[in-house]
Coordinates of C-alpha atoms in Angstrom, one line a residue:
X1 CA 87.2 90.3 88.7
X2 CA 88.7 92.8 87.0
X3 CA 92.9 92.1 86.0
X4 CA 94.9 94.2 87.8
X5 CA 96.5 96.8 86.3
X6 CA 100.0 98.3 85.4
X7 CA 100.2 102.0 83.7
X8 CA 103.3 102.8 81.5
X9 CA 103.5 106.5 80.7
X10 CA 106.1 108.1 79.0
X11 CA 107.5 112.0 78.2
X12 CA 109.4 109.8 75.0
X13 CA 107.0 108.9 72.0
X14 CA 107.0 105.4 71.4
X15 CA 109.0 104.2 74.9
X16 CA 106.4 103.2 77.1
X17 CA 105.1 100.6 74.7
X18 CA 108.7 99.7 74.3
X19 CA 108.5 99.0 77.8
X20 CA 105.3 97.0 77.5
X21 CA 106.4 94.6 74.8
X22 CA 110.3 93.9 76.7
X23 CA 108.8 93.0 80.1
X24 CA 106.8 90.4 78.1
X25 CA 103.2 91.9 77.0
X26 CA 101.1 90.7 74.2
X27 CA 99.2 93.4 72.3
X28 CA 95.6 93.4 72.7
X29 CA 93.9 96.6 71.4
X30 CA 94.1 100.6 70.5
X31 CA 91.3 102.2 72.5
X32 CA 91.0 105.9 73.2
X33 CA 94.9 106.6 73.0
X34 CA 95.4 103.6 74.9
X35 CA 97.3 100.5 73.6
X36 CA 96.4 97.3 76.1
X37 CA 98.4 94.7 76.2
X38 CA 97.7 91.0 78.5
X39 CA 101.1 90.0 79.8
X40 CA 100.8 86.4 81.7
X41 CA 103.5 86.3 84.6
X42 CA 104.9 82.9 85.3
X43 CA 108.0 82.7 87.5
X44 CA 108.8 80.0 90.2
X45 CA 106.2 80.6 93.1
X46 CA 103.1 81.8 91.1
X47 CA 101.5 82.8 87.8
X48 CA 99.4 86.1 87.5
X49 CA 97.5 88.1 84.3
X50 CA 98.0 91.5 84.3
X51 CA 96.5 94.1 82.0
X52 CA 99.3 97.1 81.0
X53 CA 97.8 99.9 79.8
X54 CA 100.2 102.3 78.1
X55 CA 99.4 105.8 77.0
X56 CA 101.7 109.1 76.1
X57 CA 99.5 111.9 76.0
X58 CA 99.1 113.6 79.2
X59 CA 96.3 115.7 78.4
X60 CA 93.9 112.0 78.2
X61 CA 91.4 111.5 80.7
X62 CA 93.1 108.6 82.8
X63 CA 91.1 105.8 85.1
X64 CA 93.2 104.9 88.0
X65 CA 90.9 102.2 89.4
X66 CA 93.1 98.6 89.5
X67 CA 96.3 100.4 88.6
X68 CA 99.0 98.3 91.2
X69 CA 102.0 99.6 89.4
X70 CA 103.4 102.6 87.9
X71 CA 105.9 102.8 85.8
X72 CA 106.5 106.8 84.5
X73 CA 109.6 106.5 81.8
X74 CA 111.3 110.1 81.1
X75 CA 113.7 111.9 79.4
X76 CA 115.9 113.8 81.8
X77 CA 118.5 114.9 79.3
X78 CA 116.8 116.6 76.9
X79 CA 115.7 120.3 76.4
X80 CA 112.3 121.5 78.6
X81 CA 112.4 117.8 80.4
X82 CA 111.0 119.8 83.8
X83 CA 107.8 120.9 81.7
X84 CA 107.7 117.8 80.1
X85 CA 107.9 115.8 83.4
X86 CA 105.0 118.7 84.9
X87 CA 103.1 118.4 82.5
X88 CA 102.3 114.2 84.1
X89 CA 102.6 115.9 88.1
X90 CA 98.7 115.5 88.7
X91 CA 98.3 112.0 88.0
X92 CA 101.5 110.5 89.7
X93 CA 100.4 112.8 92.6
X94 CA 97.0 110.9 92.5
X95 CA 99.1 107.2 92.0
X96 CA 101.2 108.1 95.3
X97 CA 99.7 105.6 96.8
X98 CA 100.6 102.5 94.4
X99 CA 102.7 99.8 95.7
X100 CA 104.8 99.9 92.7
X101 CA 106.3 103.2 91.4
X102 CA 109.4 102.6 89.2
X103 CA 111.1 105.8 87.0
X104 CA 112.9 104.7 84.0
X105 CA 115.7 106.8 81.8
X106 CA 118.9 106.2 79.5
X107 CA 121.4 106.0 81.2
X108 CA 122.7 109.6 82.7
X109 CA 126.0 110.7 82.3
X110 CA 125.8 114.5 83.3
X111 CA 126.2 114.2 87.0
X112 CA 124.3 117.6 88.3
X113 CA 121.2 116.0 86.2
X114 CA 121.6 112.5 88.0
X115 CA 121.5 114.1 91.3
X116 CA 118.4 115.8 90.3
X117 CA 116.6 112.9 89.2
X118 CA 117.8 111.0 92.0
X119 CA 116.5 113.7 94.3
X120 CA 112.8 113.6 92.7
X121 CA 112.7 110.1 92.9
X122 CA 113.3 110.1 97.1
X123 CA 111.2 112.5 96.9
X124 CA 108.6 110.7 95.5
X125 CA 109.3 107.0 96.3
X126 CA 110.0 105.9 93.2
X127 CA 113.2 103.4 92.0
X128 CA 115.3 105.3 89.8
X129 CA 116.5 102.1 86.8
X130 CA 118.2 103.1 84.1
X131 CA 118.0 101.9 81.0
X132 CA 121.3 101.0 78.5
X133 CA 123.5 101.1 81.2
X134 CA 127.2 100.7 79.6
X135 CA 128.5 97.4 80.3
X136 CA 131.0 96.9 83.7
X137 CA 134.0 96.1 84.0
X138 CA 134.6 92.2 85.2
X139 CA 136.0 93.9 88.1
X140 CA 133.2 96.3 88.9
X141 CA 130.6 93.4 88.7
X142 CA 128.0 93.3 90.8
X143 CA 128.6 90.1 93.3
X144 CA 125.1 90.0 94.3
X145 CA 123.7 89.6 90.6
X146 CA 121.7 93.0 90.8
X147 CA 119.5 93.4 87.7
X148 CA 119.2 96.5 85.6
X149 CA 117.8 97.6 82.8
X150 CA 114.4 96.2 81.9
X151 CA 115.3 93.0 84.3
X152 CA 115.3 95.1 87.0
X153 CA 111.6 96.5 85.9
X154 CA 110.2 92.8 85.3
X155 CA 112.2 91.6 88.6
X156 CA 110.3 94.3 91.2
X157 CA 106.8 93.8 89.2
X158 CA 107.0 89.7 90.2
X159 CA 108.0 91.1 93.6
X160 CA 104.5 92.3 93.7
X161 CA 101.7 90.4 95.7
X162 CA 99.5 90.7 92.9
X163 CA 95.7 90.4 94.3
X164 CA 94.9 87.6 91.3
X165 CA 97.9 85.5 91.7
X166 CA 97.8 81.8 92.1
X167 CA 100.7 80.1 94.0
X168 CA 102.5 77.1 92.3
X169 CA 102.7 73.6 94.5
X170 CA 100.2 71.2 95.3
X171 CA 97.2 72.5 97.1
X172 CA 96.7 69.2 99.4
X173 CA 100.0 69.8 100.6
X174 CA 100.0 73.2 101.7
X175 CA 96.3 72.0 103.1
X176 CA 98.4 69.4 105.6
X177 CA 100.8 71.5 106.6
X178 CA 99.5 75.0 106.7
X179 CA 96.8 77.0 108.5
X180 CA 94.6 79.0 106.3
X181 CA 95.9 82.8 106.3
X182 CA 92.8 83.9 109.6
X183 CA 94.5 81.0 111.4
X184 CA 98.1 82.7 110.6
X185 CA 96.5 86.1 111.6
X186 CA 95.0 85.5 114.9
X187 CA 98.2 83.6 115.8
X188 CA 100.5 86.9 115.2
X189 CA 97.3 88.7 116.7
X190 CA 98.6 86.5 120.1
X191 CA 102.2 88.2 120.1
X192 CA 102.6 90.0 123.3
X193 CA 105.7 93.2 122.7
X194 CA 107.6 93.5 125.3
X195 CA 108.9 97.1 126.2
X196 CA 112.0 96.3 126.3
X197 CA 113.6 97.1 122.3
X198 CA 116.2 94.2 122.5
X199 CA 114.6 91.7 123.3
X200 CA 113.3 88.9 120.2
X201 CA 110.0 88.8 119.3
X202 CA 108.8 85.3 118.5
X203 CA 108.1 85.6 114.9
X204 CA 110.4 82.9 114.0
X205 CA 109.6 80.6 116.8
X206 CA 105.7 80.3 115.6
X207 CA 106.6 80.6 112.0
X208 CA 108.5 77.1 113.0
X209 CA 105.4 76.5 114.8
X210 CA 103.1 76.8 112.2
X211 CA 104.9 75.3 109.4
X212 CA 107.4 72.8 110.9
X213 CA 110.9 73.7 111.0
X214 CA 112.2 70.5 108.5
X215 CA 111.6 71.1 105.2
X216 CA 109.7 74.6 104.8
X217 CA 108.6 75.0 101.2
X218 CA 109.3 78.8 100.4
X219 CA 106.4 78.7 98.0
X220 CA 104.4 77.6 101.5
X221 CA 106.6 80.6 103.4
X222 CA 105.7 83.3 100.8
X223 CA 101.6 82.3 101.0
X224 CA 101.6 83.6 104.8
X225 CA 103.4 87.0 103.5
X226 CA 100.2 89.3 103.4
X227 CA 99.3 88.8 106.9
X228 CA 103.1 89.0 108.4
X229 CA 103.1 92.1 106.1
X230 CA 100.0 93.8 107.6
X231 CA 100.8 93.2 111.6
X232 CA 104.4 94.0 111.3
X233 CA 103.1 97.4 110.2
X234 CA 101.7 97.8 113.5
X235 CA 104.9 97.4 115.1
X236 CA 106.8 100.4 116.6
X237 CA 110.4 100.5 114.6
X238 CA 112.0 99.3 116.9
X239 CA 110.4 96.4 116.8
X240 CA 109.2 95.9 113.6
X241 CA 113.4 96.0 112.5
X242 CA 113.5 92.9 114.9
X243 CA 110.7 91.2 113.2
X244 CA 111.6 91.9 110.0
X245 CA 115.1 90.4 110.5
X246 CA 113.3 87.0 112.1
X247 CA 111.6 86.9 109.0
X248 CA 114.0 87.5 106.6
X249 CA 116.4 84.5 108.4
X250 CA 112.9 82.1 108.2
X251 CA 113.0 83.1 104.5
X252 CA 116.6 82.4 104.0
X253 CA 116.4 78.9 105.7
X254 CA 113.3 77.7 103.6
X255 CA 115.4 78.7 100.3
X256 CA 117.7 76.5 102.2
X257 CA 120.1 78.2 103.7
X258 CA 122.4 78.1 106.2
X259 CA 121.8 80.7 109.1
X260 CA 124.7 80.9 110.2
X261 CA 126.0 82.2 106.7
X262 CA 123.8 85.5 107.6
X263 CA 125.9 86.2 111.1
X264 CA 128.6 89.1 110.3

């Protein structure tokens, strides 16, 4: 199987292996204006290899097959950045369709250019992060402990259900107490929608069915993801807002929470 792919392309020489190097790559090679690097992602649900490729010439011939995350770093603040940004239009066009699409910059001051960016990244569903943000104020702190920077790049590429990872916990465990993921899929396959928007769906209900509602592992939790992922996206929006709430609160009281700390 081939190792999934990351592509780091930048409108500012020597940034996008910059990038590559501070999210934690290892250099591998220099091949046809390419520099490869392995980086080995181990947090605390599951470890994954991914291969980033990183290249800065626009005018390259460039393989999209594996690519699961784009990350296009630019320059808005400096002199022809629209032409520069153009001149990589046809291959992000052909990306659109990644999972992952982050846009990295400096930091932006002027506030007409910020809008702008901000704009092009709606536009195009990528996450504006900026990079050297100038430090806040104690007061100004983020209470949720947001990352920025390149934290924030490495923190929504483990988000990522990366198609080679391998979950962390003991296998004859999760065998006990979990169904394997077609078992998972025909049960959601059972939910009957009622037409009526306000009332709950029972996501939660067999999600405490199928795991046990005393001491769900999250690592166990986050395994069934893919296949509460693909039928919520069948859901009207309605709907799937309800089911996504049910699953976030299931999330929240495997990390051990309290639910009650989520009612306003």
């Amino acid at each position: 199987m081939n190792l999934p792919r990351i592509l780091i392309i930048s409108t500012e020489k020597g940034k996008a292996n910059e990038i590559a190097i501070n999210i934690g790559g290892e250099k591998l090679s220099n091949q046809d204006h390419f520099d490869y690097y392995l980086w080995n992602i181990q947090n605390k649900y599951y470890k994954a290899q991914v291969l980033i490729c990183v290249i800065e010439n626009s005018s390259q011939d460039i393989s999209i097959n594996d690519v699961e995350a784009l990350i296009v770093h630019h320059d808005p603040q400096t002199e022809n950045a629209d032409q520069n940004l153009k001149e990589w239009s046809s291959l992000i066009a052909s990306l659109a369709e990644v999972e992952v699409l982050l846009f990295s910059c400096n930091f932006i001051v002027d506030t007409v250019i910020r809008n702008k960016v901000i704009k092009w990244c709606l536009q195009n569903r990528f996450e504006l992060i900026e990079l050297n943000r100038p430090d806040i104020d104690a007061s100004e702190a983020d209470s949720e402990n947001n990352k920025y920077g390149i934290e924030r790049i490495i923190e929504a590429l483990h988000a990522h259900m990366w198609p080679n990872m391998t979950l962390k916990g003991k296998p004859s465990d999760m065998e006990e107490r979990n169904p394997d993921m077609n078992k998972v899929e025909e049960q959601f396959g059972k939910i009957e929608l009622n037409q009526d928007s306000t009332e709950t769906l029972p996501i939660e209900n067999m999600l405490d069915g199928i795991m046990g509602e005393e001491n769900t592992d999250f690592g166990e939790l986050f395994s069934q993801l893919k296949a509460m992922k693909e039928h919520a996206a069948l859901l009207p929006t309605n709907q799937r807002r309800i089911a996504a709430e049910q699953l976030v609160t299931a999330f929240w009281k495997a990390m051990g929470g309290d639910p009650s700390e989520m009612e306003d």
